[in-house]
Amino acid sequence: SKYPDIQVNIATGLTPDDFTTAKTDVAVQYGKGDWPGYTCHLIQEERIVAVAAPLLITQMKGAPLVDYDHLHMRTRPSAWQHWFNVTTSLGETASAGTQFENFTMMIEAVRSGLGAAVLPEMYVAQDIESGKLSAPFGAPIKSDAGYYLAYPNHLSESYKVSAFKEWLIEQS
């Protein structure tokens, strides 16, 4: 280990309050990197793709994506609209649909044929490659957000934060 004196604890679902109450030093957050009071470094841009189960695509007999049941991710409320804005010029809007709390449940729902979803490419690339999911609606596009290393401004000179930032940037 490059930094044996630093212990890393991993938690999910952090909020800004966690930096104080849980004594969190850094977080990897999804968003636009514009959180007041925090220093943010882009780690990875997100690419998204519209997918559906092959059987559902067959059953829809060539229907356009707008006609599918749209599955939604609670933490990505604008994903469908972003997809339509970038990939079409027809002013299409997403239908209301089932909402999911996590990607695992949503991907299972798509695999089961419950509808189409716009998902991060990195989460479904293997399913597309194996044929469990299909992406005939267009090539992946850049999301309107990404993954950022974030930490409170007052920790910018912290040895632990600097070491973790250096390590994470080396890995990305």
Coordinates of N, CA and C in Angstrom, one line a residue, residues 22-157:
A22 N -20.4 12.5 10.4 CA -19.7 11.2 10.3 C -18.2 11.4 10.2
K23 N -17.8 12.6 10.3 CA -16.3 12.9 10.2 C -15.7 12.4 8.9
T24 N -16.4 12.7 7.8 CA -16.0 12.3 6.5 C -15.1 13.3 5.9
D25 N -14.0 12.8 5.3 CA -13.0 13.8 4.8 C -13.2 14.0 3.3
V26 N -13.5 13.0 2.5 CA -13.7 13.1 1.1 C -14.9 12.2 0.7
A27 N -15.4 12.5 -0.5 CA -16.5 11.7 -1.0 C -16.4 11.7 -2.6
V28 N -16.9 10.6 -3.2 CA -17.0 10.6 -4.6 C -18.5 10.8 -4.8
Q29 N -18.8 11.9 -5.5 CA -20.2 12.4 -5.6 C -20.6 12.5 -7.1
Y30 N -21.8 12.2 -7.4 CA -22.3 12.3 -8.8 C -23.0 13.7 -8.8
G31 N -22.7 14.4 -9.9 CA -23.3 15.8 -10.1 C -22.5 16.6 -11.0
K32 N -22.6 17.9 -10.8 CA -21.9 18.8 -11.7 C -20.7 19.5 -11.1
G33 N -20.4 19.1 -9.9 CA -19.2 19.5 -9.2 C -19.2 21.0 -8.8
D34 N -20.4 21.5 -8.6 CA -20.6 22.9 -8.2 C -21.2 23.1 -6.8
W35 N -20.7 22.3 -5.8 CA -21.2 22.4 -4.5 C -20.5 23.5 -3.7
P36 N -21.2 24.5 -3.3 CA -20.6 25.6 -2.5 C -19.9 25.1 -1.2
G37 N -18.8 25.6 -1.0 CA -18.0 25.2 0.2 C -17.2 23.9 0.0
Y38 N -17.2 23.4 -1.2 CA -16.4 22.1 -1.5 C -15.5 22.3 -2.6
T39 N -14.3 21.7 -2.6 CA -13.4 21.6 -3.7 C -13.8 20.3 -4.4
C40 N -13.9 20.4 -5.7 CA -14.3 19.3 -6.5 C -13.3 19.0 -7.7
H41 N -13.0 17.7 -7.9 CA -12.2 17.3 -9.0 C -12.9 16.3 -9.8
L42 N -13.1 16.5 -11.1 CA -13.8 15.6 -12.0 C -12.9 14.3 -12.1
I43 N -13.5 13.2 -11.7 CA -12.8 11.9 -11.8 C -13.2 11.2 -13.1
Q44 N -14.5 11.2 -13.4 CA -14.9 10.5 -14.7 C -16.2 11.2 -15.1
E45 N -16.2 11.5 -16.5 CA -17.5 11.9 -17.1 C -18.4 10.6 -17.2
E46 N -19.7 10.8 -17.2 CA -20.6 9.7 -17.3 C -21.1 9.7 -18.7
R47 N -21.2 8.5 -19.3 CA -21.8 8.3 -20.6 C -23.1 7.4 -20.3
I48 N -24.2 7.8 -20.9 CA -25.5 7.1 -20.7 C -25.9 6.5 -22.0
V49 N -26.8 5.5 -21.9 CA -27.3 4.8 -23.1 C -28.7 4.3 -22.8
A50 N -29.6 4.3 -23.7 CA -30.9 3.8 -23.6 C -30.9 2.3 -23.9
V51 N -31.5 1.5 -23.0 CA -31.5 0.1 -23.2 C -32.8 -0.5 -22.9
A52 N -33.0 -1.7 -23.5 CA -34.2 -2.5 -23.2 C -33.9 -4.0 -23.4
A53 N -34.7 -4.9 -22.9 CA -34.5 -6.3 -23.1 C -34.8 -6.7 -24.5
P54 N -34.0 -7.5 -25.1 CA -34.3 -7.9 -26.5 C -35.7 -8.4 -26.8
L55 N -36.3 -9.2 -25.9 CA -37.6 -9.7 -26.1 C -38.6 -8.5 -26.1
L56 N -38.5 -7.5 -25.3 CA -39.4 -6.4 -25.3 C -39.2 -5.6 -26.6
I57 N -38.0 -5.5 -27.1 CA -37.8 -4.8 -28.4 C -38.5 -5.5 -29.5
T58 N -38.5 -6.8 -29.4 CA -39.2 -7.6 -30.4 C -40.7 -7.4 -30.3
Q59 N -41.2 -7.4 -29.1 CA -42.6 -7.3 -28.9 C -43.1 -5.9 -29.3
M60 N -42.2 -4.9 -29.2 CA -42.6 -3.5 -29.6 C -42.6 -3.3 -31.1
K61 N -42.1 -4.3 -31.8 CA -42.2 -4.3 -33.3 C -41.8 -3.0 -34.0
G62 N -40.6 -2.5 -33.6 CA -40.0 -1.3 -34.2 C -40.6 0.0 -33.7
A63 N -41.3 0.0 -32.6 CA -41.9 1.3 -32.1 C -40.7 2.2 -31.7
P64 N -41.0 3.5 -31.8 CA -39.9 4.4 -31.3 C -39.8 4.4 -29.8
L65 N -38.6 4.8 -29.3 CA -38.3 4.7 -27.9 C -39.4 5.5 -27.1
V66 N -39.9 6.6 -27.6 CA -40.9 7.4 -26.8 C -42.1 6.5 -26.5
D67 N -42.4 5.5 -27.2 CA -43.6 4.6 -27.0 C -43.4 3.5 -25.9
Y68 N -42.1 3.3 -25.5 CA -41.9 2.3 -24.4 C -42.3 2.9 -23.1
D69 N -42.5 2.0 -22.1 CA -42.6 2.4 -20.7 C -41.2 2.8 -20.3
H70 N -41.1 4.0 -19.7 CA -39.8 4.5 -19.3 C -39.6 4.3 -17.8
L71 N -38.5 3.6 -17.5 CA -38.2 3.3 -16.1 C -37.2 4.5 -15.7
H72 N -37.4 4.9 -14.4 CA -36.7 6.1 -14.0 C -35.8 5.8 -12.7
M73 N -34.7 6.5 -12.6 CA -33.8 6.4 -11.5 C -34.0 7.6 -10.6
R74 N -34.3 7.4 -9.3 CA -34.6 8.5 -8.5 C -33.5 9.6 -8.4
T75 N -32.3 9.1 -8.5 CA -31.2 10.1 -8.4 C -30.8 10.7 -9.8
R76 N -31.5 10.3 -10.8 CA -31.3 10.8 -12.2 C -32.6 11.3 -12.8
P77 N -33.3 12.2 -12.2 CA -34.6 12.6 -12.7 C -34.6 13.2 -14.1
S78 N -33.5 13.7 -14.5 CA -33.5 14.3 -15.9 C -32.9 13.5 -16.9
A79 N -32.6 12.2 -16.6 CA -31.8 11.4 -17.6 C -32.6 11.2 -18.9
W80 N -33.9 10.9 -18.8 CA -34.7 10.7 -20.0 C -34.8 11.9 -20.8
Q81 N -35.0 13.1 -20.2 CA -35.2 14.3 -20.9 C -33.8 14.7 -21.6
H82 N -32.8 14.5 -20.9 CA -31.4 14.7 -21.4 C -31.2 13.9 -22.7
W83 N -31.6 12.6 -22.6 CA -31.4 11.6 -23.7 C -32.2 12.2 -24.9
F84 N -33.5 12.5 -24.7 CA -34.3 13.0 -25.8 C -33.8 14.3 -26.4
N85 N -33.4 15.2 -25.5 CA -32.9 16.5 -26.0 C -31.6 16.3 -26.9
V86 N -30.8 15.4 -26.5 CA -29.5 15.2 -27.3 C -29.7 14.3 -28.5
T87 N -30.6 13.4 -28.4 CA -30.7 12.4 -29.5 C -31.8 12.6 -30.5
T88 N -32.7 13.5 -30.2 CA -33.8 13.7 -31.2 C -34.0 15.2 -31.3
S89 N -34.7 15.6 -32.4 CA -35.1 17.0 -32.5 C -36.6 17.2 -32.6
L90 N -37.3 16.1 -32.1 CA -38.7 16.1 -32.2 C -39.4 16.6 -31.0
G91 N -38.7 17.1 -30.0 CA -39.3 17.6 -28.8 C -40.0 16.5 -27.9
E92 N -39.5 15.3 -28.0 CA -40.1 14.2 -27.3 C -39.8 14.4 -25.8
T93 N -40.8 13.9 -25.0 CA -40.6 13.9 -23.5 C -40.8 12.5 -23.0
A94 N -40.2 12.2 -21.9 CA -40.4 10.9 -21.2 C -41.7 10.8 -20.6
S95 N -42.2 9.6 -20.6 CA -43.4 9.3 -19.9 C -43.1 9.1 -18.4
A96 N -44.1 9.3 -17.6 CA -44.0 9.0 -16.2 C -43.9 7.4 -16.1
G97 N -43.2 7.0 -15.1 CA -43.0 5.5 -15.1 C -42.5 5.1 -13.7
T98 N -42.2 3.8 -13.6 CA -41.7 3.3 -12.3 C -40.4 3.9 -12.0
Q99 N -40.2 4.3 -10.7 CA -39.0 4.9 -10.2 C -38.3 3.8 -9.4
F100 N -36.9 3.9 -9.4 CA -36.1 2.9 -8.7 C -35.1 3.7 -7.8
E101 N -34.8 3.1 -6.7 CA -33.8 3.6 -5.7 C -32.4 3.3 -6.0
N102 N -32.1 2.2 -6.8 CA -30.7 1.9 -7.1 C -30.6 1.2 -8.5
F103 N -29.5 1.3 -9.0 CA -29.2 0.8 -10.3 C -29.4 -0.7 -10.4
T104 N -29.1 -1.5 -9.4 CA -29.2 -2.9 -9.5 C -30.7 -3.3 -9.7
M105 N -31.6 -2.7 -9.0 CA -33.0 -3.0 -9.1 C -33.5 -2.6 -10.5
M106 N -33.1 -1.4 -11.0 CA -33.5 -0.9 -12.3 C -33.0 -1.8 -13.4
I107 N -31.7 -2.2 -13.3 CA -31.2 -3.1 -14.4 C -31.9 -4.4 -14.4
E108 N -32.3 -4.9 -13.3 CA -33.1 -6.2 -13.2 C -34.4 -6.0 -13.9
A109 N -35.0 -4.8 -13.6 CA -36.4 -4.6 -14.2 C -36.3 -4.5 -15.7
V110 N -35.2 -3.8 -16.2 CA -35.0 -3.7 -17.7 C -34.8 -5.1 -18.2
R111 N -33.9 -5.9 -17.6 CA -33.7 -7.3 -18.1 C -35.0 -8.1 -18.2
S112 N -35.9 -7.8 -17.2 CA -37.1 -8.6 -17.1 C -38.2 -8.1 -18.1
G113 N -37.9 -7.0 -18.8 CA -38.8 -6.5 -19.9 C -39.8 -5.6 -19.4
L114 N -39.6 -4.9 -18.2 CA -40.6 -4.0 -17.7 C -40.6 -2.7 -18.4
G115 N -39.6 -2.4 -19.2 CA -39.6 -1.1 -19.9 C -38.1 -0.8 -20.3
A116 N -38.0 0.4 -20.8 CA -36.6 0.8 -21.3 C -36.1 1.8 -20.2
A117 N -34.8 1.9 -20.2 CA -34.1 2.8 -19.2 C -32.9 3.5 -19.8
V118 N -32.6 4.7 -19.3 CA -31.4 5.4 -19.7 C -30.5 5.1 -18.5
L119 N -29.4 4.5 -18.7 CA -28.5 4.0 -17.7 C -27.0 4.4 -18.0
P120 N -26.2 4.5 -17.0 CA -24.8 4.7 -17.2 C -24.2 3.5 -18.0
E121 N -23.5 3.8 -19.1 CA -22.9 2.8 -19.9 C -22.1 1.8 -19.1
M122 N -21.3 2.3 -18.1 CA -20.4 1.4 -17.4 C -21.2 0.4 -16.6
Y123 N -22.4 0.6 -16.3 CA -23.2 -0.4 -15.6 C -23.9 -1.5 -16.4
V124 N -24.0 -1.2 -17.7 CA -24.7 -2.1 -18.6 C -23.9 -2.6 -19.8
A125 N -22.7 -2.2 -19.9 CA -21.8 -2.6 -21.0 C -21.7 -4.1 -21.2
Q126 N -21.5 -4.8 -20.0 CA -21.4 -6.3 -20.1 C -22.7 -6.9 -20.5
D127 N -23.8 -6.4 -20.0 CA -25.2 -6.9 -20.4 C -25.4 -6.7 -21.9
I128 N -25.0 -5.6 -22.4 CA -25.2 -5.3 -23.9 C -24.3 -6.3 -24.7
E129 N -23.1 -6.4 -24.2 CA -22.1 -7.3 -24.9 C -22.6 -8.8 -24.9
S130 N -23.2 -9.2 -23.8 CA -23.7 -10.6 -23.6 C -25.0 -10.8 -24.3
G131 N -25.7 -9.8 -24.6 CA -27.0 -9.9 -25.3 C -28.2 -9.9 -24.3
K132 N -27.9 -9.7 -23.0 CA -29.0 -9.6 -22.0 C -29.8 -8.4 -22.2
L133 N -29.1 -7.3 -22.6 CA -29.8 -6.0 -22.9 C -29.4 -5.6 -24.3
S134 N -30.2 -4.8 -24.9 CA -29.9 -4.2 -26.3 C -30.0 -2.7 -26.2
A135 N -29.2 -2.1 -27.1 CA -29.2 -0.6 -27.1 C -29.3 -0.1 -28.6
P136 N -30.5 -0.4 -29.2 CA -30.7 0.0 -30.6 C -31.2 1.4 -30.8
F137 N -31.3 2.2 -29.7 CA -31.9 3.5 -29.8 C -30.9 4.6 -30.0
G138 N -29.6 4.3 -30.2 CA -28.6 5.3 -30.5 C -27.4 5.0 -29.7
A139 N -26.3 5.6 -30.1 CA -25.0 5.4 -29.4 C -25.0 6.1 -28.0
P140 N -24.2 5.7 -27.1 CA -24.1 6.3 -25.8 C -23.8 7.8 -26.0
I141 N -24.3 8.6 -25.1 CA -24.0 10.1 -25.1 C -23.5 10.5 -23.8
K142 N -22.9 11.7 -23.7 CA -22.3 12.2 -22.5 C -23.5 12.7 -21.6
S143 N -23.5 12.3 -20.4 CA -24.5 12.7 -19.4 C -24.3 14.2 -19.1
D144 N -25.2 14.8 -18.5 CA -25.1 16.2 -18.1 C -24.4 16.3 -16.7
A145 N -23.8 15.2 -16.2 CA -23.1 15.3 -14.9 C -22.0 14.2 -14.9
G146 N -21.2 14.1 -13.9 CA -20.1 13.2 -13.8 C -19.8 12.8 -12.3
Y147 N -18.7 12.1 -12.2 CA -18.3 11.7 -10.8 C -17.1 12.6 -10.4
Y148 N -17.3 13.1 -9.2 CA -16.3 14.1 -8.6 C -15.8 13.6 -7.3
L149 N -14.5 13.9 -7.1 CA -14.0 13.8 -5.7 C -14.3 15.1 -5.1
A150 N -14.9 15.1 -4.0 CA -15.4 16.3 -3.3 C -14.9 16.3 -1.8
Y151 N -14.5 17.5 -1.4 CA -14.1 17.6 0.1 C -14.3 19.1 0.5
P152 N -14.6 19.3 1.8 CA -14.8 20.6 2.2 C -13.5 21.5 2.0
N153 N -13.7 22.7 1.6 CA -12.6 23.6 1.3 C -11.5 23.7 2.4
H154 N -12.0 23.6 3.6 CA -11.1 23.7 4.7 C -10.1 22.5 4.9
L155 N -10.4 21.4 4.1 CA -9.5 20.3 4.2 C -8.6 20.2 3.0
S156 N -8.5 21.2 2.2 CA -7.7 21.2 1.0 C -6.2 21.0 1.3
E157 N -5.7 21.3 2.4 CA -4.3 21.2 2.8 C -4.1 19.9 3.6

